[in-house]
Coordinates of C-alpha atoms in Angstrom, one line a residue:
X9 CA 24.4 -12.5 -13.8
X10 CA 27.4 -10.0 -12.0
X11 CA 28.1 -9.5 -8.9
X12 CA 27.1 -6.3 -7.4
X13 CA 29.0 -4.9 -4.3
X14 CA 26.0 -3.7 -1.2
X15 CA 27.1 -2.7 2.1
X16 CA 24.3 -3.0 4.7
X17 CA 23.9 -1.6 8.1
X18 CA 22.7 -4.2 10.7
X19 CA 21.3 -3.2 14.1
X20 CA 19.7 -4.1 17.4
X21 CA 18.6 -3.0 20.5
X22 CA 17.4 -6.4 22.1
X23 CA 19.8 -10.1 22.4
X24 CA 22.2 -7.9 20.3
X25 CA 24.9 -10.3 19.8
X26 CA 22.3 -12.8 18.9
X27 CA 20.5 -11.1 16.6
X28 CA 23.6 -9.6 14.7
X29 CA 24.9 -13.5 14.8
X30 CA 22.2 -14.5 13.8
X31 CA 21.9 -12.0 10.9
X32 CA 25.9 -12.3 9.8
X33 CA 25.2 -16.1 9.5
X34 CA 21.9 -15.7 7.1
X35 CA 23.6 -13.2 5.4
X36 CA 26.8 -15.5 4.9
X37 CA 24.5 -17.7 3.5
X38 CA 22.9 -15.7 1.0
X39 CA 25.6 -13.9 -0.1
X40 CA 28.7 -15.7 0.5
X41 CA 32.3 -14.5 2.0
X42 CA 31.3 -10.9 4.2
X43 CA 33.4 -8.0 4.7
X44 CA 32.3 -6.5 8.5
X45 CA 33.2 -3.7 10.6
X46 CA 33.9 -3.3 13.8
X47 CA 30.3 -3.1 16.4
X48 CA 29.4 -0.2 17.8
X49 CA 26.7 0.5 20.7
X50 CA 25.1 3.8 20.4
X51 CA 22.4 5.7 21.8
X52 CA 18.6 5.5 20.2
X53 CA 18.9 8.3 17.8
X54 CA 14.9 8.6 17.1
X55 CA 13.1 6.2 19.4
X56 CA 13.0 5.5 23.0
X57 CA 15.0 2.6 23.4
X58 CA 17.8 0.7 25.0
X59 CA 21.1 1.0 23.2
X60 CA 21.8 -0.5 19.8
X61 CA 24.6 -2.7 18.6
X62 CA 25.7 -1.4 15.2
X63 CA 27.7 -2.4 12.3
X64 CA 28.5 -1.9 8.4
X65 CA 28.5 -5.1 6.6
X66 CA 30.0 -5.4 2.7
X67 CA 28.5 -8.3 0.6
X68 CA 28.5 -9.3 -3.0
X69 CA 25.5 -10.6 -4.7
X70 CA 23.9 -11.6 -7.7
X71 CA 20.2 -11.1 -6.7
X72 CA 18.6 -8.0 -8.3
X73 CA 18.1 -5.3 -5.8
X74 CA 14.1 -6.4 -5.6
X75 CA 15.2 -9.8 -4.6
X76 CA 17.6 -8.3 -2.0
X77 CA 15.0 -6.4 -0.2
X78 CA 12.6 -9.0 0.2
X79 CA 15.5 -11.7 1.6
X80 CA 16.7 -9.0 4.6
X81 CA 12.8 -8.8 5.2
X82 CA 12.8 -12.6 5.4
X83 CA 16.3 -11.8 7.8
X84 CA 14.4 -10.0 9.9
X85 CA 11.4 -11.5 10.1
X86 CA 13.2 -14.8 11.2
X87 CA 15.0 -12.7 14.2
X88 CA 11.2 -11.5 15.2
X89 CA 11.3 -7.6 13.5
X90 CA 7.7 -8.2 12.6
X91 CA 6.0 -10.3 15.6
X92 CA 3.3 -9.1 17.1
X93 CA 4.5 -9.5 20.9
X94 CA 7.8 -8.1 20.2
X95 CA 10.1 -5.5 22.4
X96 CA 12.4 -3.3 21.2
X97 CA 14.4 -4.0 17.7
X98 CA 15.5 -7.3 17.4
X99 CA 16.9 -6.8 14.3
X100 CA 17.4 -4.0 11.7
X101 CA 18.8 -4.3 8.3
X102 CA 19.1 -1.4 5.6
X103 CA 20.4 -1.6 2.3
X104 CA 23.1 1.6 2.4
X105 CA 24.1 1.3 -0.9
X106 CA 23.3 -1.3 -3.9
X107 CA 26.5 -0.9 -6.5
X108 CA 26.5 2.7 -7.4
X109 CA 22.3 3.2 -7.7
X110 CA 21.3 6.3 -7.0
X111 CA 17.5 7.4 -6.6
X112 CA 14.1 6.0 -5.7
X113 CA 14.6 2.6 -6.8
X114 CA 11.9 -0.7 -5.8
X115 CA 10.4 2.1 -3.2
X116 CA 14.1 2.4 -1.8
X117 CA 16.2 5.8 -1.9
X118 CA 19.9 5.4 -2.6
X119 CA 21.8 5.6 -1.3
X120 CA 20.8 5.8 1.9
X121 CA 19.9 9.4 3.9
X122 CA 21.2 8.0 7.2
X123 CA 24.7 7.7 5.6
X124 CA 25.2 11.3 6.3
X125 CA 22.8 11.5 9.3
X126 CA 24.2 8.7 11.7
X127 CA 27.5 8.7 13.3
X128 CA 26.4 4.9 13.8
X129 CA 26.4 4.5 9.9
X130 CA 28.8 6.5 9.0
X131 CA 31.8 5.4 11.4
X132 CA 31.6 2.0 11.0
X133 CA 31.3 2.4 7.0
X134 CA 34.4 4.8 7.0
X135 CA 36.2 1.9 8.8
X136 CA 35.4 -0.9 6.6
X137 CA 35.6 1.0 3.0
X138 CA 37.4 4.3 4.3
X139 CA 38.7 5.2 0.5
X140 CA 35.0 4.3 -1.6
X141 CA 33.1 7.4 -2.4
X142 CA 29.5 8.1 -1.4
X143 CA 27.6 8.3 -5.0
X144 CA 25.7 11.1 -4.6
X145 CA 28.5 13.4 -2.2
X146 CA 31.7 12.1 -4.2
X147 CA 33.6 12.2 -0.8
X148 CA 35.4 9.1 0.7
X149 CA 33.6 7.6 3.7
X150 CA 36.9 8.6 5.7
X151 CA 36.5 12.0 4.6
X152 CA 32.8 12.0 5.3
X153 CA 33.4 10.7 8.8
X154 CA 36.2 12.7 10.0
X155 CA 34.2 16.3 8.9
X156 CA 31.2 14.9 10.7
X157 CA 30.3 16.6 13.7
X158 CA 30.5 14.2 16.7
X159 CA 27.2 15.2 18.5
X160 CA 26.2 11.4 18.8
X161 CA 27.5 8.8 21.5
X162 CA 28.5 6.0 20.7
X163 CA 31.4 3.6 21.0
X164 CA 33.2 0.3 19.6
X165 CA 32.5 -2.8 21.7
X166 CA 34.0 -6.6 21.9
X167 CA 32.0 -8.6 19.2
X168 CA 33.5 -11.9 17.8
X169 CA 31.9 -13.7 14.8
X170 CA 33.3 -17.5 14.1
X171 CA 35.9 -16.9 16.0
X172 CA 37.4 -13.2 14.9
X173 CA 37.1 -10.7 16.6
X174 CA 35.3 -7.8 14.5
X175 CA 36.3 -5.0 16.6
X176 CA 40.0 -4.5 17.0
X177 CA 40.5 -4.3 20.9
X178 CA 42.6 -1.5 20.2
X179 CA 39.7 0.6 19.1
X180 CA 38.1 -0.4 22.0
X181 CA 40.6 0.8 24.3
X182 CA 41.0 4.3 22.2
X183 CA 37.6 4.9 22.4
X184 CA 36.0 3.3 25.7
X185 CA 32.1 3.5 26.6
X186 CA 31.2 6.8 27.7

């Protein structure tokens, strides 16, 4: 079987840096060598909540976009997503886009809407695959991020993953918390 590229937004309001460990390490697992952006905290955009730590992730796999889906359930439901006494969003994983599918596919739309909805998408993606187009809009993810309007907060913070540091502390200084 070929590989297929997916890039994946992971995020969580609740033991962030544990969760999104915890998530880069299963993902590492399933699909091998990772590609990640830098983290960003953001506001809730939709929910009452505490502030999320966000980030693009960019994976190659084999498994059949079916298969995928039900894995990142497993993902999630092994960092407490689904448990019945749980607070907030431990973890949050959505396929953005699988290869270059487009439309209601396995009950998932692709790409995915909040692409273009979510500065906390949408920067992070533009970072880690600045020149790939969206499928649908044909733009570049640097393109997309730099006409979208910057009506939500949010901000890169310090996250290191096996010892690297994902965000560059460079970003960090040129864009402190608000």
């Amino acid at each position: 079987m070929s590989l297929t590229t997916v890039y994946l937004g992971l995020g969580s309001n609740t033991a962030r840096e544990q969760h999104l460990t915890a998530a880069l390490e299963a993902l590492s697992a399933l699909c091998g060598e990772l590609a990640c952006s830098p983290v960003f905290e953001s506001e809730a955009v939709g929910i009452k909540s505490e502030p999320f730590f966000n980030l693009v992730v960019k994976a190659q796999t084999e498994l059949s976009l079916a298969d995928l889906i039900v894995r990142l359930k497993h993902i999630e439901a092994d960092n407490g997503r689904y448990a019945a006494d749980r607070t907030g969003l431990p973890l949050d994983i959505d396929i953005l886009t699988y290869g270059d599918l487009v439309g209601n596919l396995d009950g998932l739309i692709l790409p995915r809407a909040e692409i273009l909805k979510n500065a906390f998408v949408l920067w992070p993606l533009s970072l880690l695959a600045a020149t790939v187009r969206h499928p649908v809009d044909g733009r570049d993810y640097a393109s997309l991020w730099a006409a979208m309007p910057k009506v939500q907060r949010l901000w890169p913070v310090p996250f290191t993953w096996r010892g690297q540091a994902l965000t560059p502390a460079t970003l960090c200084q040129a864009f402190p918390a608000e």
